[in-house]
PDB file of C-alpha atoms in Angstrom:
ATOM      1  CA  UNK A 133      96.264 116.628 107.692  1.00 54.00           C
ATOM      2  CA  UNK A 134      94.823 116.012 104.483  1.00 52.00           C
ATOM      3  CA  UNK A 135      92.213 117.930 102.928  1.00 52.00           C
ATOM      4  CA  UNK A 136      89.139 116.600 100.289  1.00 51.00           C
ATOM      5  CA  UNK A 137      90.601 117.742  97.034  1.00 50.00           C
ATOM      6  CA  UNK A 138      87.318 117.359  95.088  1.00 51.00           C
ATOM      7  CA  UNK A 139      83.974 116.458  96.480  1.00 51.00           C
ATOM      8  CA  UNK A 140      81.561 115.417  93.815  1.00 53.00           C
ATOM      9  CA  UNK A 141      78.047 114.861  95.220  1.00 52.00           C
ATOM     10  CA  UNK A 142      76.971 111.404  96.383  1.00 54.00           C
ATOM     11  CA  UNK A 143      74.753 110.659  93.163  1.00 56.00           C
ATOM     12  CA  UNK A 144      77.417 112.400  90.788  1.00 57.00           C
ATOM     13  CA  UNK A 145      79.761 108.696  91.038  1.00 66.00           C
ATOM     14  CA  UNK A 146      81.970 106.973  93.426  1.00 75.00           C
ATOM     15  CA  UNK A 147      84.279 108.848  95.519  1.00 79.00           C
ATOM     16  CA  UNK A 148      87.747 108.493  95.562  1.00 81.00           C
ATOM     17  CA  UNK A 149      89.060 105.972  98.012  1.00 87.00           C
ATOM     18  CA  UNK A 150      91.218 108.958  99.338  1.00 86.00           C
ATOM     19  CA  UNK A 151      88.920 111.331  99.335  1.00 82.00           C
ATOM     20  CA  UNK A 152      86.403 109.043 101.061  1.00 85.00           C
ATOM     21  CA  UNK A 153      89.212 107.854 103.924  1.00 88.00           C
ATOM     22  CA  UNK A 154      89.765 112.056 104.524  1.00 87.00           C
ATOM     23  CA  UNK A 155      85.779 112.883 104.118  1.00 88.00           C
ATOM     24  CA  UNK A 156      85.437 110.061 106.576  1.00 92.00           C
ATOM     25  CA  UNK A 157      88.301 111.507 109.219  1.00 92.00           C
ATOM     26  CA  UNK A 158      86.358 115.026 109.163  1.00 93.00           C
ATOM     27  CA  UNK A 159      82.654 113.277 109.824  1.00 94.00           C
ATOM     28  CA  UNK A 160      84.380 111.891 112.497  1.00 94.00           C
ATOM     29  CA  UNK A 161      85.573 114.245 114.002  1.00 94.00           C
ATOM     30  CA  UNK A 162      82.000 116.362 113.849  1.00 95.00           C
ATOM     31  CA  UNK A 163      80.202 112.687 115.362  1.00 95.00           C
ATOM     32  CA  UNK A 164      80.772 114.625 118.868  1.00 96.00           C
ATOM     33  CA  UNK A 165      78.051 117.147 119.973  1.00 95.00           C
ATOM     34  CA  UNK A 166      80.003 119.904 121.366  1.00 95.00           C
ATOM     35  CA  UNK A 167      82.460 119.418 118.470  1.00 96.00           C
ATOM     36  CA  UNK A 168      79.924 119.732 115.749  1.00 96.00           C
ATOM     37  CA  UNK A 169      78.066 122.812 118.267  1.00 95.00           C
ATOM     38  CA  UNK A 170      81.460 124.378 118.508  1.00 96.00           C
ATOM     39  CA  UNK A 171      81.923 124.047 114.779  1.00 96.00           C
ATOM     40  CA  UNK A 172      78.700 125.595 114.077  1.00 95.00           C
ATOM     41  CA  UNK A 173      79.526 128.695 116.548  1.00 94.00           C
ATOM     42  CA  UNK A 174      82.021 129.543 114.958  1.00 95.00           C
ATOM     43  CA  UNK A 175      81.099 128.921 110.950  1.00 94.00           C
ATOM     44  CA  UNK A 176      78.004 131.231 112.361  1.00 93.00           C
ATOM     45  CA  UNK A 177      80.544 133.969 112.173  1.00 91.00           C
ATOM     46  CA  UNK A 178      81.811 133.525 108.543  1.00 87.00           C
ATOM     47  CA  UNK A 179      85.154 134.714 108.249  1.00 86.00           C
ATOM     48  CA  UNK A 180      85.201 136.831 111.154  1.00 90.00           C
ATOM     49  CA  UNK A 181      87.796 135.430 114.259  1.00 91.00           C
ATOM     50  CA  UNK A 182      85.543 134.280 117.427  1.00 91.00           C
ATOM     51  CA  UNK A 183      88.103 133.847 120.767  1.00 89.00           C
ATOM     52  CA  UNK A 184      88.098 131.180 122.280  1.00 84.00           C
ATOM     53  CA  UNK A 185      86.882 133.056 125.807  1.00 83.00           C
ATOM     54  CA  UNK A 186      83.823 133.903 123.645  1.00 86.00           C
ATOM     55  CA  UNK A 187      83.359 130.390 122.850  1.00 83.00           C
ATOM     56  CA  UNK A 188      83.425 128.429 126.677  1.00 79.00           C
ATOM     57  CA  UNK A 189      80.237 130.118 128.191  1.00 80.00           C
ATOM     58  CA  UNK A 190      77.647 127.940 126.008  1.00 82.00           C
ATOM     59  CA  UNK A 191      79.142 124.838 126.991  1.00 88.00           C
ATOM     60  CA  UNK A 192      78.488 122.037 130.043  1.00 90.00           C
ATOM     61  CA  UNK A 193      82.178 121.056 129.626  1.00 91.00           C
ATOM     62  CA  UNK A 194      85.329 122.884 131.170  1.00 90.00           C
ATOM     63  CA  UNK A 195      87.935 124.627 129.690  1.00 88.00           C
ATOM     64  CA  UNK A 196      90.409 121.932 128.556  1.00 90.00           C
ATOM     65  CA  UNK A 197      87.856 120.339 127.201  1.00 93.00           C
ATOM     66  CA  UNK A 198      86.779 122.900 125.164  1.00 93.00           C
ATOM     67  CA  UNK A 199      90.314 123.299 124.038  1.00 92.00           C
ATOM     68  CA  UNK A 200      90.537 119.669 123.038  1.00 95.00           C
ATOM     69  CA  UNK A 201      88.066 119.317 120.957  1.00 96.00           C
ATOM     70  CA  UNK A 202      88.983 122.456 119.197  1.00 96.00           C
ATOM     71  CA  UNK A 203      92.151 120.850 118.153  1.00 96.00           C
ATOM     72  CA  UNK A 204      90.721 117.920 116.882  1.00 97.00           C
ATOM     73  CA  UNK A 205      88.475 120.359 114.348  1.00 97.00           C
ATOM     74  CA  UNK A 206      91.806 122.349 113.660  1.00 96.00           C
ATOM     75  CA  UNK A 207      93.467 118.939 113.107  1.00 95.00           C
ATOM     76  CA  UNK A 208      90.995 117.827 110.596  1.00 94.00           C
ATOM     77  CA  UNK A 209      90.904 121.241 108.923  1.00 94.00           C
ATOM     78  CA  UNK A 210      87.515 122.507 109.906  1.00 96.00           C
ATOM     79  CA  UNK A 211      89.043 125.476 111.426  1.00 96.00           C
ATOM     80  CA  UNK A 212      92.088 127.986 111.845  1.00 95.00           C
ATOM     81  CA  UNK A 213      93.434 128.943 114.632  1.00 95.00           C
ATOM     82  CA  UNK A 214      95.304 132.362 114.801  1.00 93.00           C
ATOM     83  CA  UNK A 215      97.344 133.751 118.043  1.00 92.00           C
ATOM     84  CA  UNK A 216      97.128 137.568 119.182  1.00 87.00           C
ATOM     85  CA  UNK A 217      98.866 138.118 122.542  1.00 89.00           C
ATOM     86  CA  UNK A 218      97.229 136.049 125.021  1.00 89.00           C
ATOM     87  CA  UNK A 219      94.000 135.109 122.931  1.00 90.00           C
ATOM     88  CA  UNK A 220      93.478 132.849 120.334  1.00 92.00           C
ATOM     89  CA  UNK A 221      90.763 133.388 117.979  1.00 94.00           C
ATOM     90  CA  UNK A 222      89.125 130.763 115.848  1.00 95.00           C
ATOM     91  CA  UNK A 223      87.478 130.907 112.339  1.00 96.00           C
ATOM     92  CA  UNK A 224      85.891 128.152 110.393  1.00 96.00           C
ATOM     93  CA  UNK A 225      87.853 127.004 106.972  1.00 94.00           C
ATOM     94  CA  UNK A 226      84.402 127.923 104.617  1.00 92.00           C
ATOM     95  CA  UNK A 227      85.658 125.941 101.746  1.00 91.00           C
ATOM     96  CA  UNK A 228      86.293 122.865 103.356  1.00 91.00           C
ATOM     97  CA  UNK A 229      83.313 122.963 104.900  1.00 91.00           C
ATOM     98  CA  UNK A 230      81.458 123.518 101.274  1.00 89.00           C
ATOM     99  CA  UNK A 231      83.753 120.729 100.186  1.00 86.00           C
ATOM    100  CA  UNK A 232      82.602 118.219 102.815  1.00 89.00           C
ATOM    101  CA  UNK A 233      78.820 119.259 102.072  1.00 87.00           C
ATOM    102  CA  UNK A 234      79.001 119.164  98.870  1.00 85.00           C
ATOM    103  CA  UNK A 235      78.974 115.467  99.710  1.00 84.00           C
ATOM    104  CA  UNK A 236      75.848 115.195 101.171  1.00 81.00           C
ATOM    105  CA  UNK A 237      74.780 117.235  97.982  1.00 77.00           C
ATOM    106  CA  UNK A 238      72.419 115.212  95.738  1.00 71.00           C
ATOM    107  CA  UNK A 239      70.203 116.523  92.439  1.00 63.00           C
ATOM    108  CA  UNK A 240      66.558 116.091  93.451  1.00 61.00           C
ATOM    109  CA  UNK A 241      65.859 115.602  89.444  1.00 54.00           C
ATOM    110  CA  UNK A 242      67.410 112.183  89.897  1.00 49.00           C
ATOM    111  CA  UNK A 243      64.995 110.755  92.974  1.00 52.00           C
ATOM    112  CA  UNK A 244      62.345 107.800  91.660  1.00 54.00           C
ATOM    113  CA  UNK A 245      58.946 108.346  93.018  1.00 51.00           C
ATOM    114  CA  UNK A 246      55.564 110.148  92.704  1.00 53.00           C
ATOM    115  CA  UNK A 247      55.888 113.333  91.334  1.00 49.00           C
TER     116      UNK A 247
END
């Protein structure tokens, strides 16, 4: 897994091609709905750990499911995973999400237009 190492905003110049190919990899893997609602669930908690039992109920989709597409965000680095007994708790990796934002990030003082 490779993380964005730097994340200038889209009007700030070209990204790197490796940053781009890893930035690319993570929008991916938030293209799916429940991913990117799961994601949101449990960034809604800042740093505190959500369980995964906590996490199922809002969801059409069964169990494994749920499970699978948390690995795919853990795989891309979205999130942590951390085991206690017989429950695993999840918690969303802030600065890479900041980093992948800061993407989307543009400065309004450069848009052309009426003012």
């Amino acid at each position: 897994m490779q993380l964005i190492t730097s994340a200038p905003a889209l009007d700030a110049g070209s990204i790197g091609e490796v940053d781009a190919a890893v930035a690319a990899a993570s929008f991916r893997a938030l293209g799916d709905p429940v991913r990117l609602r799961l994601l949101s669930t449990i960034a809604s908690c800042g740093t505190d750990p959500l369980c995964v039992c906590e996490l199922a109920g809002g969801f059409s989709v069964t169990g494994p499911t749920i499970s699978h597409h948390l690995k795919v965000l853990r795989q891309r680095g979205l999130i942590h995973s951390d085991r206690h007994g017989n429950r695993i708790n999840y918690r969303a990796d802030l600065p890479a999400l900041n980093r992948l934002g800061s993407l989307l990030t543009t400065d309004e003082r450069h848009e052309s237009g009426p003012s």
